[in-house]
Tab-separated table of C-alpha atoms in Angstrom:
chain	number	residue	atom	x	y	z
M	97	MET	CA	96.577	84.949	111.598
M	98	ARG	CA	95.426	83.294	108.399
M	99	ALA	CA	97.353	80.551	106.689
M	100	HIS	CA	98.727	82.013	103.464
M	101	GLY	CA	97.524	79.544	100.883
M	102	SER	CA	98.472	78.955	97.294
M	103	SER	CA	97.393	81.159	94.427
M	104	THR	CA	95.075	78.385	93.298
M	105	LEU	CA	93.171	78.571	96.560
M	106	ALA	CA	93.253	82.350	96.489
M	107	LEU	CA	91.826	82.349	92.979
M	108	LEU	CA	89.082	79.961	94.043
M	109	VAL	CA	87.974	82.281	96.818
M	110	VAL	CA	88.098	85.233	94.442
M	111	LEU	CA	85.822	83.265	92.135
M	112	ALA	CA	83.536	82.606	95.070
M	113	LEU	CA	83.346	86.340	95.668
M	114	GLY	CA	82.477	86.912	92.044
M	115	LEU	CA	79.867	84.175	92.020
M	116	GLY	CA	78.027	85.254	95.140
M	117	GLY	CA	79.783	83.222	97.864
M	118	CYS	CA	80.007	84.253	101.495
M	119	GLU	CA	81.709	87.574	100.912
M	120	ARG	CA	82.845	88.307	104.455
M	121	ILE	CA	84.677	84.999	104.685
M	122	VAL	CA	86.231	85.474	101.266
M	123	ILE	CA	87.431	88.993	102.086
M	124	TRP	CA	88.839	87.828	105.418
M	125	TRP	CA	90.732	85.004	103.715
M	126	ILE	CA	92.427	87.179	101.080
M	127	THR	CA	93.164	90.153	103.376
M	128	PRO	CA	96.861	90.508	104.279
M	129	ASP	CA	98.252	91.482	107.665
M	130	PRO	CA	98.589	95.253	108.315
M	131	PHE	CA	100.941	97.186	106.060
M	132	ASP	CA	103.251	98.340	108.884
M	133	SER	CA	103.595	94.831	110.325
M	134	GLN	CA	105.711	93.559	107.431
M	135	GLN	CA	108.716	94.510	105.362
M	136	PRO	CA	107.795	95.347	101.747
M	137	PRO	CA	109.280	93.099	99.061
M	138	PRO	CA	112.459	94.352	97.360
M	139	ALA	CA	111.941	97.250	94.964
M	140	PRO	CA	112.121	96.398	91.251
M	141	ASP	CA	115.219	97.279	89.258
M	142	TYR	CA	113.787	98.611	86.010
M	143	ALA	CA	117.119	98.244	84.247
M	144	ASP	CA	116.523	94.491	84.567
M	145	PRO	CA	114.253	93.142	81.784
M	146	GLN	CA	112.765	90.691	84.303
M	147	SER	CA	111.110	93.680	85.985
M	148	TRP	CA	108.930	94.121	82.887
M	149	ALA	CA	105.947	92.015	81.836
M	150	ALA	CA	106.282	93.213	78.247
M	151	LEU	CA	109.023	94.814	76.181
M	152	PRO	CA	108.866	95.382	72.429
M	153	ASP	CA	112.137	93.677	71.524
M	154	ARG	CA	111.430	90.277	73.053
M	155	ASP	CA	108.901	87.471	72.699
M	156	ASP	CA	106.205	87.834	75.367
M	157	TRP	CA	102.458	87.496	75.814
M	158	ALA	CA	101.763	91.056	74.649
M	159	ASP	CA	102.804	89.930	71.138
M	160	ARG	CA	99.784	87.644	70.720
M	161	VAL	CA	96.956	88.261	68.229
M	162	PRO	CA	93.641	86.371	67.915
M	163	PRO	CA	93.670	83.727	65.176
M	164	GLY	CA	91.536	84.491	62.139
M	165	SER	CA	91.020	88.115	63.174
M	166	GLY	CA	93.348	89.698	60.641
M	167	ALA	CA	95.269	91.366	63.483
M	168	VAL	CA	99.051	91.639	63.122
M	169	ASP	CA	101.742	92.409	65.700
M	170	ARG	CA	103.483	95.484	64.254
M	171	GLN	CA	105.700	96.464	67.177
M	172	GLY	CA	108.800	96.067	65.035
M	173	GLU	CA	107.710	98.903	62.728
M	174	ALA	CA	105.616	101.017	65.109
M	175	ARG	CA	106.493	104.711	65.338
M	176	VAL	CA	104.903	105.184	68.777
M	177	ASP	CA	104.935	103.492	72.199
M	178	VAL	CA	102.423	102.486	74.828
M	179	PHE	CA	103.206	102.471	78.541
M	180	PHE	CA	100.773	99.936	79.992
M	181	VAL	CA	100.030	99.559	83.727
M	182	HIS	CA	98.394	96.245	84.571
M	183	PRO	CA	95.508	95.676	87.012
M	184	THR	CA	95.565	93.701	90.263
M	185	THR	CA	96.860	90.176	89.745
M	186	TYR	CA	98.191	89.422	93.243
M	187	TYR	CA	95.440	87.491	95.027
M	188	LYS	CA	97.435	86.085	97.938
M	189	SER	CA	97.574	87.371	101.499
M	190	ALA	CA	101.246	86.679	102.285
M	191	HIS	CA	102.200	90.293	101.474
M	192	PHE	CA	100.349	93.586	101.531
M	193	ASN	CA	102.152	94.493	98.314
M	194	GLY	CA	103.047	91.583	96.101
M	195	PRO	CA	106.641	90.761	95.137
M	196	ILE	CA	107.349	91.078	91.423
M	197	ASP	CA	108.930	87.605	91.245
M	198	ASP	CA	105.878	85.670	92.433
M	199	GLU	CA	105.442	82.982	89.766
M	200	ASP	CA	101.681	82.584	90.155
M	201	THR	CA	101.079	86.314	89.962
M	202	ASN	CA	103.289	86.693	86.921
M	203	ARG	CA	101.512	83.843	85.176
M	204	ILE	CA	98.188	85.643	85.637
M	205	THR	CA	99.747	88.966	84.598
M	206	ASP	CA	101.357	87.519	81.477
M	207	GLU	CA	98.940	84.884	80.196
M	208	GLY	CA	95.909	86.893	81.238
M	209	VAL	CA	96.510	90.635	81.209
M	210	MET	CA	99.340	90.954	78.691
M	211	ALA	CA	97.610	88.539	76.315
M	212	ILE	CA	94.048	89.853	76.597
M	213	GLN	CA	94.610	93.552	77.352
M	214	ALA	CA	98.062	94.892	76.479
M	215	SER	CA	98.163	92.980	73.192
M	216	ALA	CA	95.345	95.202	71.916
M	217	PHE	CA	98.023	97.839	71.270
M	218	ASN	CA	100.563	95.699	69.400
M	219	GLY	CA	99.150	96.659	66.006
M	220	ALA	CA	99.886	100.338	66.634
M	221	ALA	CA	102.584	100.746	69.284
M	222	ARG	CA	105.612	99.251	70.990
M	223	ILE	CA	104.487	97.871	74.370
M	224	TYR	CA	106.269	98.633	77.652
M	225	ALA	CA	104.533	97.123	80.700
M	226	PRO	CA	106.297	97.161	84.086
M	227	ARG	CA	105.826	94.737	86.922
M	228	TYR	CA	105.331	96.567	90.201
M	229	ARG	CA	104.677	95.848	93.856
M	230	GLN	CA	100.923	96.038	93.445
M	231	ILE	CA	98.622	96.209	96.416
M	232	ALA	CA	97.105	92.800	97.125
M	233	LEU	CA	93.442	92.413	96.211
M	234	GLY	CA	92.600	91.968	99.880
M	235	GLY	CA	94.466	95.145	100.786
M	236	TYR	CA	91.675	97.177	99.226
M	237	PHE	CA	89.388	96.164	102.092
M	238	THR	CA	91.656	97.506	104.862
M	239	GLU	CA	92.454	100.819	106.503
M	240	ASP	CA	95.981	100.584	105.090
M	241	ARG	CA	94.930	100.650	101.448
M	242	GLU	CA	96.350	104.118	100.780
M	243	LYS	CA	99.742	103.058	102.134
M	244	GLY	CA	99.762	100.028	99.853
M	245	LEU	CA	98.632	102.042	96.849
M	246	ALA	CA	101.307	104.668	97.508
M	247	LEU	CA	104.034	102.005	97.526
M	248	ALA	CA	102.710	100.549	94.279
M	249	TYR	CA	102.515	103.957	92.621
M	250	GLY	CA	106.106	104.711	93.560
M	251	ASP	CA	107.160	101.719	91.475
M	252	VAL	CA	104.998	102.776	88.517
M	253	LEU	CA	106.466	106.281	88.612
M	254	ARG	CA	110.047	104.943	88.698
M	255	ALA	CA	109.267	102.551	85.839
M	256	PHE	CA	107.862	105.383	83.735
M	257	ASP	CA	110.874	107.586	84.437
M	258	HIS	CA	113.203	104.733	83.449
M	259	TYR	CA	111.231	104.221	80.254
M	260	LEU	CA	111.458	107.940	79.396
M	261	ALA	CA	115.150	108.156	80.167
M	262	HIS	CA	116.303	105.001	78.410
M	263	TRP	CA	113.778	103.877	75.788
M	264	ASN	CA	111.323	106.536	74.675
M	265	ALA	CA	113.793	108.686	72.705
M	266	GLY	CA	111.203	111.408	72.149
M	267	ARG	CA	108.616	109.135	70.529
M	268	PRO	CA	104.857	109.802	70.804
M	269	LEU	CA	103.151	107.518	73.290
M	270	TYR	CA	99.942	106.140	74.679
M	271	LEU	CA	99.299	105.693	78.383
M	272	ALA	CA	97.043	102.668	78.954
M	273	ALA	CA	95.891	100.827	82.034
M	274	HIS	CA	93.165	98.855	83.743
M	275	SER	CA	91.690	98.848	87.257
M	276	GLN	CA	94.482	99.309	89.854
M	277	GLY	CA	96.704	100.312	86.954
M	278	THR	CA	94.246	103.053	86.037
M	279	ARG	CA	94.361	104.378	89.598
M	280	HIS	CA	98.149	104.723	89.300
M	281	SER	CA	98.010	106.075	85.752
M	282	LEU	CA	95.581	108.807	86.755
M	283	GLN	CA	98.157	109.975	89.299
M	284	LEU	CA	100.894	109.623	86.686
M	285	LEU	CA	98.984	112.002	84.396
M	286	GLY	CA	99.162	114.682	87.051
M	287	ASP	CA	102.816	114.077	87.898
M	288	ARG	CA	104.308	113.666	84.421
M	289	PHE	CA	101.809	115.062	81.887
M	290	ALA	CA	101.039	118.492	83.334
M	291	ARG	CA	100.775	121.425	80.910
M	292	ALA	CA	104.412	122.448	81.356
M	293	SER	CA	105.766	118.934	80.836
M	294	PRO	CA	107.571	118.245	77.533
M	295	VAL	CA	106.048	114.755	77.396
M	296	ARG	CA	102.548	116.272	77.404
M	297	GLU	CA	102.795	117.183	73.708
M	298	ARG	CA	103.759	113.614	72.840
M	299	LEU	CA	100.718	112.022	74.497
M	300	ILE	CA	98.489	110.535	71.799
M	301	ALA	CA	95.776	109.529	74.298
M	302	ALA	CA	95.328	107.928	77.711
M	303	TYR	CA	93.165	104.792	77.816
M	304	LEU	CA	92.348	104.752	81.545
M	305	ILE	CA	89.912	101.859	81.517
M	306	GLY	CA	88.108	100.052	84.315
M	307	GLY	CA	88.794	102.694	86.917
M	308	TRP	CA	87.086	105.632	88.538
M	309	LEU	CA	87.576	108.883	86.678
M	310	PRO	CA	85.506	111.788	88.006
M	311	GLU	CA	84.008	113.244	84.836
M	312	HIS	CA	84.386	116.856	85.926
M	313	ARG	CA	88.188	116.487	85.897
M	314	PHE	CA	88.124	116.042	82.108
M	315	THR	CA	85.296	118.316	81.012
M	316	GLY	CA	84.537	122.027	81.179
M	317	ASN	CA	86.742	124.614	82.821
M	318	GLU	CA	88.234	122.159	85.324
M	319	ALA	CA	89.839	120.012	82.658
M	320	ASP	CA	93.604	119.882	82.330
M	321	LEU	CA	93.599	117.005	79.877
M	322	PRO	CA	90.182	116.858	78.166
M	323	ALA	CA	88.018	113.814	77.586
M	324	CYS	CA	88.174	112.415	74.053
M	325	GLU	CA	85.008	113.218	72.101
M	326	ARG	CA	85.692	111.509	68.759
M	327	ALA	CA	87.445	108.415	67.422
M	328	ASP	CA	90.410	110.424	66.137
M	329	ASP	CA	90.874	112.940	68.973
M	330	THR	CA	94.363	113.087	70.460
M	331	GLY	CA	95.886	114.544	73.615
M	332	CYS	CA	92.851	113.403	75.579
M	333	VAL	CA	91.536	110.793	78.027
M	334	ILE	CA	89.320	107.748	77.438
M	335	GLY	CA	87.639	105.658	80.116
M	336	TRP	CA	84.786	103.252	80.734
M	337	ARG	CA	83.601	100.699	83.244
M	338	THR	CA	81.360	97.908	81.990
M	339	VAL	CA	78.131	96.910	83.742
M	340	ALA	CA	75.128	94.923	82.537
M	341	GLU	CA	71.892	96.798	81.945
M	342	ASP	CA	70.515	95.157	85.096
M	343	GLY	CA	73.844	95.178	86.952
M	344	THR	CA	75.401	97.146	89.804
M	345	PRO	CA	79.015	98.397	89.972
M	346	SER	CA	80.764	96.617	92.838
M	347	LEU	CA	82.845	99.593	94.039
M	348	ARG	CA	82.981	103.371	93.659
M	349	ASP	CA	86.680	103.757	94.420
M	350	GLY	CA	87.769	107.349	93.833
M	351	LEU	CA	84.291	108.825	93.285
M	352	ALA	CA	82.814	111.199	95.826
M	353	PRO	CA	79.055	111.197	96.459
M	354	GLY	CA	77.317	112.796	93.498
M	355	GLU	CA	80.297	112.467	91.146
M	356	THR	CA	79.811	110.790	87.764
M	357	ASN	CA	82.360	108.477	86.227
M	358	LEU	CA	83.828	109.339	82.824
M	359	CYS	CA	82.303	107.050	80.178
M	360	THR	CA	83.557	106.695	76.611
M	361	ASN	CA	81.584	104.285	74.439
M	362	PRO	CA	84.230	102.061	72.756
M	363	LEU	CA	81.861	101.222	69.916
M	364	LEU	CA	81.315	104.887	69.012
M	365	TRP	CA	84.217	106.667	70.765
M	366	THR	CA	81.831	109.363	71.960
M	367	ARG	CA	80.478	110.148	75.431
M	368	GLY	CA	76.823	110.636	74.548
M	369	PRO	CA	73.917	108.374	75.552
M	370	GLU	CA	73.398	106.867	72.075
M	371	ARG	CA	73.293	103.103	72.084
M	372	ALA	CA	75.673	101.364	69.691
M	373	PRO	CA	74.206	98.092	68.351
M	374	ARG	CA	76.184	94.894	68.673
M	375	GLU	CA	76.875	94.941	64.938
M	376	ARG	CA	79.404	97.710	65.612
M	377	ASN	CA	81.402	95.399	67.869
M	378	LEU	CA	84.348	94.171	65.773
M	379	GLY	CA	85.240	91.353	68.126
M	380	SER	CA	85.442	90.263	71.767
M	381	LEU	CA	87.912	87.878	73.416
M	382	PRO	CA	86.607	85.201	75.820
M	383	LEU	CA	88.659	84.659	78.968
M	384	ASN	CA	90.091	81.448	80.477
M	385	VAL	CA	90.254	79.621	77.162
M	386	ILE	CA	93.896	80.274	76.204
M	387	ARG	CA	95.410	77.000	74.992
M	388	ASP	CA	98.921	76.118	73.835
M	389	GLY	CA	100.045	79.706	74.239
M	390	GLU	CA	97.540	81.114	71.746
M	391	LEU	CA	94.644	83.527	72.068
M	392	PRO	CA	91.142	82.230	71.330
M	393	PRO	CA	89.195	83.263	68.216
M	394	ILE	CA	87.173	86.454	68.587
M	395	ASP	CA	83.400	86.600	68.967
M	396	ARG	CA	82.051	89.173	66.534
M	397	ALA	CA	79.021	91.370	67.267
M	398	LEU	CA	78.732	89.997	70.807
M	399	VAL	CA	77.385	93.030	72.692
M	400	GLY	CA	76.251	96.575	72.008
M	401	ALA	CA	76.873	99.378	74.511
M	402	ARG	CA	75.648	102.739	75.762
M	403	CYS	CA	76.854	105.253	78.346
M	404	ALA	CA	74.341	105.845	81.120
M	405	ASP	CA	74.994	107.685	84.392
M	406	GLY	CA	78.734	107.184	83.996
M	407	TRP	CA	78.631	103.432	83.344
M	408	LEU	CA	79.046	101.560	80.084
M	409	ARG	CA	75.863	99.488	79.963
M	410	ILE	CA	75.715	96.245	77.959
M	411	ASP	CA	73.409	93.297	77.470
M	412	ARG	CA	74.814	90.186	79.099
M	413	PRO	CA	77.001	88.296	76.581
M	414	ASP	CA	75.394	85.162	75.175
M	415	ALA	CA	78.579	83.140	74.692
M	416	ASP	CA	81.010	81.004	76.662
M	417	GLY	CA	84.002	82.649	78.328
M	418	TYR	CA	82.317	85.792	79.651
M	419	GLY	CA	80.799	84.682	82.940
M	420	VAL	CA	83.650	84.063	85.370
M	421	LEU	CA	84.317	86.843	87.903
M	422	VAL	CA	81.056	88.610	87.091
M	423	ARG	CA	79.486	89.877	90.288
M	424	ARG	CA	75.985	91.363	90.268
M	425	GLY	CA	76.250	92.134	86.589
M	426	ASP	CA	79.564	93.976	86.956
M	427	TYR	CA	81.717	93.084	83.912
M	428	HIS	CA	84.788	94.915	85.200
M	429	THR	CA	87.077	91.963	84.394
M	430	TYR	CA	85.959	92.187	80.741
M	431	ASP	CA	86.405	95.941	80.186
M	432	TYR	CA	89.077	95.244	77.567
M	433	ALA	CA	88.020	91.814	76.361
M	434	LEU	CA	84.487	92.748	75.300
M	435	PHE	CA	85.752	95.516	72.997
M	436	TYR	CA	89.147	94.109	72.075
M	437	MET	CA	89.050	94.536	68.289
M	438	ASN	CA	87.467	98.004	68.473
M	439	LEU	CA	90.271	99.038	70.803
M	440	ARG	CA	92.896	97.694	68.379
M	441	GLU	CA	91.365	99.630	65.506
M	442	ASN	CA	91.021	102.824	67.528
M	443	ALA	CA	94.636	102.748	68.717
M	444	ARG	CA	95.721	102.536	65.074
M	445	ARG	CA	93.385	105.359	64.048
M	446	ARG	CA	94.546	107.784	66.725
M	447	VAL	CA	98.187	107.137	65.823
M	448	GLU	CA	97.430	108.073	62.234
M	449	ALA	CA	95.618	111.229	63.320
M	450	TYR	CA	98.441	112.247	65.648
M	451	LEU	CA	101.200	111.681	63.089
M	452	ALA	CA	99.228	113.462	60.360
M	453	ALA	CA	98.894	116.529	62.581
M	454	GLN	CA	102.676	116.640	63.096
M	455	ARG	CA	103.475	116.919	59.378
């Protein structure tokens, strides 16, 4: 049995994985004991505000905006909501599914994900982001991964139902997520946004970013919810996964052989192969440079982008703050950060289009 080290050590080995270290050793170190060999942590109580990483009526990291960007937190006046499901932030091996009160995990969730990802919606929507018993990063490499993902999804589903019952009050909403959160949100679409569901008509759009979305599920005759085709489309799904022009995606989780991932170009908001020049990039956010509780300044016109074979292809960023956790040119960690200001602007634009259509 491994010694269950601190989050600092776990993060160091994750960095080693991203930077080309001995991958088998790294994976072994962060892999938890089998799912059935341990008792899951206590289930979250979603009536307790501590079970949420972000709520619109309190001061939290999702309220941040980049200095000098012109961005403003407008949650207090927003007419719509966003239900945001965060990616994997539990890097330890002590549990197969992480407890929601782990201080190190919550620090990464709050100061990293809420600040860099969820905050992109605070200019357009009120942000609700639950904590949940996420599968540990190392759990992905085991035979028990589906058990761990099922436990995590059960929490996400209960959190969404609590949000609908107690806070939504019939308001239009976004569904937004990244990575593991996108995996759960894709399932949530099927369970709560089916054609007969009353909440379906209130869905502005689903930003299911950094995951694996088989394109055929959102296009053609197979589509239930369609893929968004324009910057002001509503009632549709958006997704991308960022890889350098010379890079290789690290995983194909959820894609069968021959399936193509859904790719929306966040600089054009179309799915075609046209390349958007870097001048269309309104601003990117570097990671690991948050100081004194504030976001860093944005980097304007950092990268262009194009959709190719289901991946969002970019030139490698020529700036500090965009190199950590990049493995073989896979910029998965930066799916939100590289297009942060474009995402803010698009969330605002789709709200306007949705509300205009309701008049």
